[in-house]
Amino acid sequence: MDNLYQSFFALFKMLTQRWWFFAVLLMLFFLPTYATVPFDQRQSPMVIQQVLKDPLIYRNPLLMPLTKAITAGLVIAVFLFGNRARRVFNIYMTLIYFGLALFQASAITEDYGFVILSGNLVLVFVLVLAWLVETLVEGNDFSKRNIPLWKWWIAPLALLAYLAPVSSDSIAPDFNLLSMLSNPACLTYCMFTPVVIAVLTLFHPVVNLPLLRLMSFVGIIFGLVNMITWFVISPEGWWMGILHLPLLLISIYCFVLSLDRFSFGTWISEDFTDWHMSSD
């Protein structure tokens, strides 16, 4: 069984070392949105806005403070107990991303009926598979170590994403402590992910690099889209743009870290060589 797990990991590692795999992920992001009520694709921004404003995952308000508490508890446990907390950490990541894939990317809207953001769902579900592989092979090493002080620069950004101080009604800053501890930040991909990959960077380089690479690449896609949304298309929601900066900045940083000995130039060269040899 261990050999089977290692085979899955080898396949996963191979894919994340190929530039075309990331090109495919980028194309998948642009899959058309599904809705039970047909709509003009030019209305897509309005459809997406309605879904993200009230996704199915928000239907149970008790999950909001609960996921906040679980996330904080798991992060603390990783630093206190190291690899003894790894299995629980990995299982929770698998489950929460599964929930985000299915229920944050879908909603029952007034104008368009039941809607599924297909691109969002597929990309996040890829992360579910990645965390499932990590749960099986346990590539992250959370053993206690001295973490260099400079690595903690990401902590304020991760904390900003975790607290997500924003009013759900006006999209304005809201620094009320009760609101920050009970809002749905840990039920949203864009606020939850910076916290997760920030933890991984603190243990870098003894982490699952393919997982970190994949997580950060998807984070860059979502981060860039939100920059365009909140600073260009809807600049009145600039504060939401600020709150999405942790996702973009930490994801870029993590992607660079995850490359390790590899580079896109190397991948392109290797793929071209493989293709050329097979053609001969």
CSV table of C-alpha atoms in Angstrom, one decimal:
chain,number,residue,atom,x,y,z
A,1,MET,CA,0.0,0.0,0.0
A,2,ASP,CA,2.9,2.4,0.8
A,3,ASN,CA,4.2,1.8,-2.8
A,4,LEU,CA,0.8,2.8,-4.2
A,5,TYR,CA,0.9,6.0,-2.1
A,6,GLN,CA,4.4,6.7,-3.3
A,7,SER,CA,3.3,6.1,-6.9
A,8,PHE,CA,0.5,8.7,-6.5
A,9,PHE,CA,3.0,11.2,-5.1
A,10,ALA,CA,5.5,10.5,-7.9
A,11,LEU,CA,2.7,11.2,-10.5
A,12,PHE,CA,1.7,14.4,-8.6
A,13,LYS,CA,5.3,15.5,-8.4
A,14,MET,CA,5.9,14.9,-12.1
A,15,LEU,CA,2.8,16.9,-13.1
A,16,THR,CA,3.8,19.9,-11.0
A,17,GLN,CA,7.2,19.9,-12.8
A,18,ARG,CA,5.6,20.4,-16.2
A,19,TRP,CA,4.8,23.8,-17.5
A,20,TRP,CA,1.8,22.5,-19.6
A,21,PHE,CA,0.1,21.3,-16.4
A,22,PHE,CA,-0.1,24.9,-15.1
A,23,ALA,CA,-1.3,26.0,-18.6
A,24,VAL,CA,-4.1,23.4,-18.3
A,25,LEU,CA,-5.1,24.7,-14.8
A,26,LEU,CA,-5.2,28.2,-16.1
A,27,MET,CA,-7.5,27.2,-19.0
A,28,LEU,CA,-9.8,25.2,-16.6
A,29,PHE,CA,-10.3,28.4,-14.6
A,30,PHE,CA,-12.2,29.9,-17.5
A,31,LEU,CA,-14.7,27.1,-17.8
A,32,PRO,CA,-18.2,28.6,-18.4
A,33,THR,CA,-20.4,29.1,-15.4
A,34,TYR,CA,-23.4,26.7,-15.2
A,35,ALA,CA,-26.8,28.1,-14.3
A,36,THR,CA,-30.3,26.6,-14.4
A,37,VAL,CA,-31.5,29.9,-15.8
A,38,PRO,CA,-29.8,30.7,-19.1
A,39,PHE,CA,-27.9,34.0,-19.2
A,40,ASP,CA,-25.7,36.0,-21.6
A,41,GLN,CA,-22.1,35.2,-20.9
A,42,ARG,CA,-21.5,39.0,-20.8
A,43,GLN,CA,-23.4,38.9,-17.5
A,44,SER,CA,-20.9,36.5,-16.0
A,45,PRO,CA,-19.4,39.1,-13.6
A,46,MET,CA,-22.9,39.7,-12.1
A,47,VAL,CA,-23.6,36.0,-11.9
A,48,ILE,CA,-20.2,35.4,-10.1
A,49,GLN,CA,-20.9,38.3,-7.7
A,50,GLN,CA,-24.3,36.8,-6.7
A,51,VAL,CA,-22.7,33.4,-6.0
A,52,LEU,CA,-19.8,34.7,-4.0
A,53,LYS,CA,-22.1,37.0,-2.0
A,54,ASP,CA,-24.2,34.1,-0.7
A,55,PRO,CA,-22.7,30.7,-1.5
A,56,LEU,CA,-24.2,27.5,-0.1
A,57,ILE,CA,-21.3,27.2,2.4
A,58,TYR,CA,-22.7,30.3,4.2
A,59,ARG,CA,-26.1,28.5,4.9
A,60,ASN,CA,-25.0,27.3,8.3
A,61,PRO,CA,-23.8,30.4,10.3
A,62,LEU,CA,-22.4,28.2,13.1
A,63,LEU,CA,-19.7,27.0,10.7
A,64,MET,CA,-18.2,30.5,10.6
A,65,PRO,CA,-16.9,30.8,14.2
A,66,LEU,CA,-16.3,27.1,14.3
A,67,THR,CA,-13.9,27.0,11.3
A,68,LYS,CA,-12.2,30.1,12.7
A,69,ALA,CA,-11.5,28.2,16.0
A,70,ILE,CA,-10.5,25.0,14.3
A,71,THR,CA,-8.1,26.8,11.9
A,72,ALA,CA,-6.4,28.7,14.8
A,73,GLY,CA,-6.3,25.5,16.9
A,74,LEU,CA,-4.6,23.5,14.1
A,75,VAL,CA,-2.0,26.1,13.4
A,76,ILE,CA,-1.1,26.3,17.1
A,77,ALA,CA,-1.1,22.5,17.3
A,78,VAL,CA,1.4,22.2,14.4
A,79,PHE,CA,3.8,24.5,16.1
A,80,LEU,CA,3.4,23.0,19.5
A,81,PHE,CA,3.2,19.3,18.7
A,82,GLY,CA,4.9,19.1,15.3
A,83,ASN,CA,4.3,15.9,13.3
A,84,ARG,CA,2.0,14.5,16.0
A,85,ALA,CA,-0.6,17.1,14.7
A,86,ARG,CA,0.2,16.5,11.0
A,87,ARG,CA,-2.4,13.8,10.3
A,88,VAL,CA,-5.2,15.8,11.7
A,89,PHE,CA,-4.0,19.0,9.9
A,90,ASN,CA,-3.8,17.1,6.6
A,91,ILE,CA,-7.2,15.5,7.0
A,92,TYR,CA,-8.9,18.9,7.9
A,93,MET,CA,-7.3,20.5,4.9
A,94,THR,CA,-8.6,17.8,2.6
A,95,LEU,CA,-12.1,18.1,4.0
A,96,ILE,CA,-12.3,21.9,4.1
A,97,TYR,CA,-11.1,22.3,0.5
A,98,PHE,CA,-13.6,19.7,-0.5
A,99,GLY,CA,-16.3,21.8,1.2
A,100,LEU,CA,-15.0,25.0,-0.5
A,101,ALA,CA,-14.9,23.3,-3.9
A,102,LEU,CA,-18.5,22.1,-3.7
A,103,PHE,CA,-20.2,24.7,-1.6
A,104,GLN,CA,-18.3,28.0,-2.0
A,105,ALA,CA,-18.5,27.7,-5.8
A,106,SER,CA,-22.2,27.2,-5.9
A,107,ALA,CA,-25.3,29.1,-4.8
A,108,ILE,CA,-29.0,29.4,-5.3
A,109,THR,CA,-29.5,32.9,-6.7
A,110,GLU,CA,-32.7,35.0,-7.3
A,111,ASP,CA,-31.9,35.9,-10.9
A,112,TYR,CA,-30.1,32.8,-12.3
A,113,GLY,CA,-31.3,29.9,-10.2
A,114,PHE,CA,-28.8,27.3,-9.1
A,115,VAL,CA,-25.3,28.4,-10.2
A,116,ILE,CA,-22.0,26.6,-10.2
A,117,LEU,CA,-18.8,28.5,-10.9
A,118,SER,CA,-17.3,25.6,-12.8
A,119,GLY,CA,-13.7,27.0,-13.1
A,120,ASN,CA,-13.5,27.7,-9.3
A,121,LEU,CA,-14.9,24.3,-8.5
A,122,VAL,CA,-12.4,22.4,-10.7
A,123,LEU,CA,-9.3,24.3,-9.5
A,124,VAL,CA,-10.2,23.9,-5.8
A,125,PHE,CA,-11.0,20.2,-6.3
A,126,VAL,CA,-7.5,19.7,-7.7
A,127,LEU,CA,-6.3,21.0,-4.4
A,128,VAL,CA,-8.5,18.5,-2.6
A,129,LEU,CA,-6.7,15.7,-4.6
A,130,ALA,CA,-3.3,17.3,-3.7
A,131,TRP,CA,-4.1,17.3,0.0
A,132,LEU,CA,-5.4,13.8,-0.2
A,133,VAL,CA,-2.0,12.7,-1.6
A,134,GLU,CA,-0.3,14.6,1.2
A,135,THR,CA,-2.5,12.9,3.8
A,136,LEU,CA,-1.3,9.5,2.4
A,137,VAL,CA,2.4,10.3,2.0
A,138,GLU,CA,2.9,12.9,4.7
A,139,GLY,CA,5.5,14.9,2.9
A,140,ASN,CA,5.3,17.9,5.2
A,141,ASP,CA,7.7,17.8,8.1
A,142,PHE,CA,6.4,19.8,11.0
A,143,SER,CA,9.2,18.8,13.4
A,144,LYS,CA,10.1,21.6,15.8
A,145,ARG,CA,12.9,23.8,14.6
A,146,ASN,CA,14.3,27.3,14.9
A,147,ILE,CA,12.5,29.4,12.3
A,148,PRO,CA,14.6,32.4,11.1
A,149,LEU,CA,13.1,35.7,12.1
A,150,TRP,CA,12.9,37.0,8.5
A,151,LYS,CA,10.5,34.2,7.5
A,152,TRP,CA,7.8,35.7,9.8
A,153,TRP,CA,7.2,38.7,7.5
A,154,ILE,CA,4.2,36.8,6.1
A,155,ALA,CA,2.5,36.5,9.6
A,156,PRO,CA,0.8,40.0,9.5
A,157,LEU,CA,-0.5,39.2,6.0
A,158,ALA,CA,-1.8,35.8,7.0
A,159,LEU,CA,-3.4,37.4,10.1
A,160,LEU,CA,-5.1,40.0,8.0
A,161,ALA,CA,-6.6,37.3,5.8
A,162,TYR,CA,-7.6,35.2,8.8
A,163,LEU,CA,-9.4,38.1,10.6
A,164,ALA,CA,-10.8,39.6,7.3
A,165,PRO,CA,-12.0,42.9,9.0
A,166,VAL,CA,-14.8,43.8,6.6
A,167,SER,CA,-18.5,44.5,6.8
A,168,SER,CA,-20.5,42.0,4.8
A,169,ASP,CA,-23.1,44.8,4.2
A,170,SER,CA,-21.1,47.7,3.0
A,171,ILE,CA,-17.7,46.0,2.1
A,172,ALA,CA,-16.1,48.6,4.3
A,173,PRO,CA,-13.5,48.1,7.0
A,174,ASP,CA,-14.9,46.6,10.2
A,175,PHE,CA,-12.5,46.0,13.1
A,176,ASN,CA,-15.0,44.8,15.6
A,177,LEU,CA,-13.3,41.9,17.4
A,178,LEU,CA,-16.5,39.8,17.7
A,179,SER,CA,-17.1,40.2,13.9
A,180,MET,CA,-13.6,39.3,13.0
A,181,LEU,CA,-13.8,36.1,15.1
A,182,SER,CA,-17.2,35.0,13.7
A,183,ASN,CA,-17.1,36.1,10.0
A,184,PRO,CA,-16.9,33.5,7.2
A,185,ALA,CA,-13.2,34.1,6.3
A,186,CYS,CA,-12.2,30.5,7.0
A,187,LEU,CA,-15.1,29.3,4.7
A,188,THR,CA,-13.6,31.2,1.8
A,189,TYR,CA,-10.8,30.1,-0.4
A,190,CYS,CA,-9.2,33.5,-0.7
A,191,MET,CA,-8.9,34.2,3.0
A,192,PHE,CA,-8.2,30.7,4.2
A,193,THR,CA,-5.5,29.8,1.8
A,194,PRO,CA,-3.0,32.5,2.8
A,195,VAL,CA,-3.0,31.1,6.3
A,196,VAL,CA,-2.4,27.6,5.2
A,197,ILE,CA,0.5,28.3,2.8
A,198,ALA,CA,2.0,30.8,5.2
A,199,VAL,CA,2.3,27.9,7.7
A,200,LEU,CA,4.0,25.7,5.0
A,201,THR,CA,6.5,28.4,4.2
A,202,LEU,CA,7.7,28.6,7.8
A,203,PHE,CA,8.7,24.9,7.6
A,204,HIS,CA,10.2,25.2,4.1
A,205,PRO,CA,12.2,23.5,2.6
A,206,VAL,CA,11.1,20.3,4.4
A,207,VAL,CA,7.5,20.5,3.1
A,208,ASN,CA,5.6,18.9,0.2
A,209,LEU,CA,7.0,21.2,-2.5
A,210,PRO,CA,4.6,20.0,-5.3
A,211,LEU,CA,1.7,20.7,-3.0
A,212,LEU,CA,3.1,24.2,-2.1
A,213,ARG,CA,3.7,24.9,-5.8
A,214,LEU,CA,0.2,23.9,-6.8
A,215,MET,CA,-1.5,25.8,-3.9
A,216,SER,CA,0.5,28.9,-4.7
A,217,PHE,CA,-0.2,28.8,-8.4
A,218,VAL,CA,-3.9,28.5,-7.9
A,219,GLY,CA,-3.6,31.3,-5.3
A,220,ILE,CA,-1.9,33.6,-7.9
A,221,ILE,CA,-4.8,33.0,-10.3
A,222,PHE,CA,-7.5,33.9,-7.8
A,223,GLY,CA,-5.4,36.7,-6.4
A,224,LEU,CA,-4.9,38.4,-9.8
A,225,VAL,CA,-8.6,38.1,-10.7
A,226,ASN,CA,-9.5,39.8,-7.4
A,227,MET,CA,-7.0,42.6,-8.0
A,228,ILE,CA,-8.7,43.3,-11.4
A,229,THR,CA,-12.1,43.0,-9.8
A,230,TRP,CA,-11.6,45.3,-6.8
A,231,PHE,CA,-9.1,47.8,-8.1
A,232,VAL,CA,-10.2,48.1,-11.8
A,233,ILE,CA,-13.8,46.8,-12.4
A,234,SER,CA,-15.3,47.8,-9.0
A,235,PRO,CA,-12.9,50.2,-7.4
A,236,GLU,CA,-15.5,51.2,-4.9
A,237,GLY,CA,-14.7,47.9,-3.2
A,238,TRP,CA,-11.0,48.7,-2.8
A,239,TRP,CA,-11.0,47.4,0.8
A,240,MET,CA,-11.8,43.9,-0.6
A,241,GLY,CA,-8.8,44.3,-2.9
A,242,ILE,CA,-6.6,45.1,0.1
A,243,LEU,CA,-7.9,42.0,1.9
A,244,HIS,CA,-7.0,39.9,-1.1
A,245,LEU,CA,-3.4,41.2,-1.2
A,246,PRO,CA,-2.3,38.5,1.3
A,247,LEU,CA,-3.4,35.8,-1.1
A,248,LEU,CA,-1.6,37.3,-4.1
A,249,LEU,CA,1.6,38.3,-2.3
A,250,ILE,CA,2.0,35.1,-0.2
A,251,SER,CA,1.2,32.9,-3.2
A,252,ILE,CA,3.8,34.6,-5.4
A,253,TYR,CA,6.4,34.2,-2.6
A,254,CYS,CA,5.4,30.5,-2.1
A,255,PHE,CA,5.6,29.7,-5.8
A,256,VAL,CA,9.1,31.1,-6.0
A,257,LEU,CA,10.1,29.0,-2.9
A,258,SER,CA,8.4,25.9,-4.3
A,259,LEU,CA,10.5,26.0,-7.5
A,260,ASP,CA,13.5,24.8,-5.5
A,261,ARG,CA,16.0,23.5,-8.1
A,262,PHE,CA,13.5,23.7,-10.9
A,263,SER,CA,12.5,26.6,-13.2
A,264,PHE,CA,9.9,26.9,-16.0
A,265,GLY,CA,12.8,27.2,-18.4
A,266,THR,CA,14.1,23.8,-17.3
A,267,TRP,CA,10.6,22.2,-17.6
A,268,ILE,CA,10.0,23.7,-21.0
A,269,SER,CA,13.4,22.4,-22.1
A,270,GLU,CA,12.8,18.9,-20.7
A,271,ASP,CA,9.4,18.6,-22.2
A,272,PHE,CA,10.6,19.8,-25.6
A,273,THR,CA,13.5,17.2,-25.4
A,274,ASP,CA,11.1,14.4,-24.5
A,275,TRP,CA,8.8,15.4,-27.4
A,276,HIS,CA,11.7,15.6,-29.8
A,277,MET,CA,13.0,12.2,-28.9
A,278,SER,CA,9.6,10.6,-29.1
A,279,SER,CA,9.1,12.2,-32.6
A,280,ASP,CA,12.4,10.7,-33.8
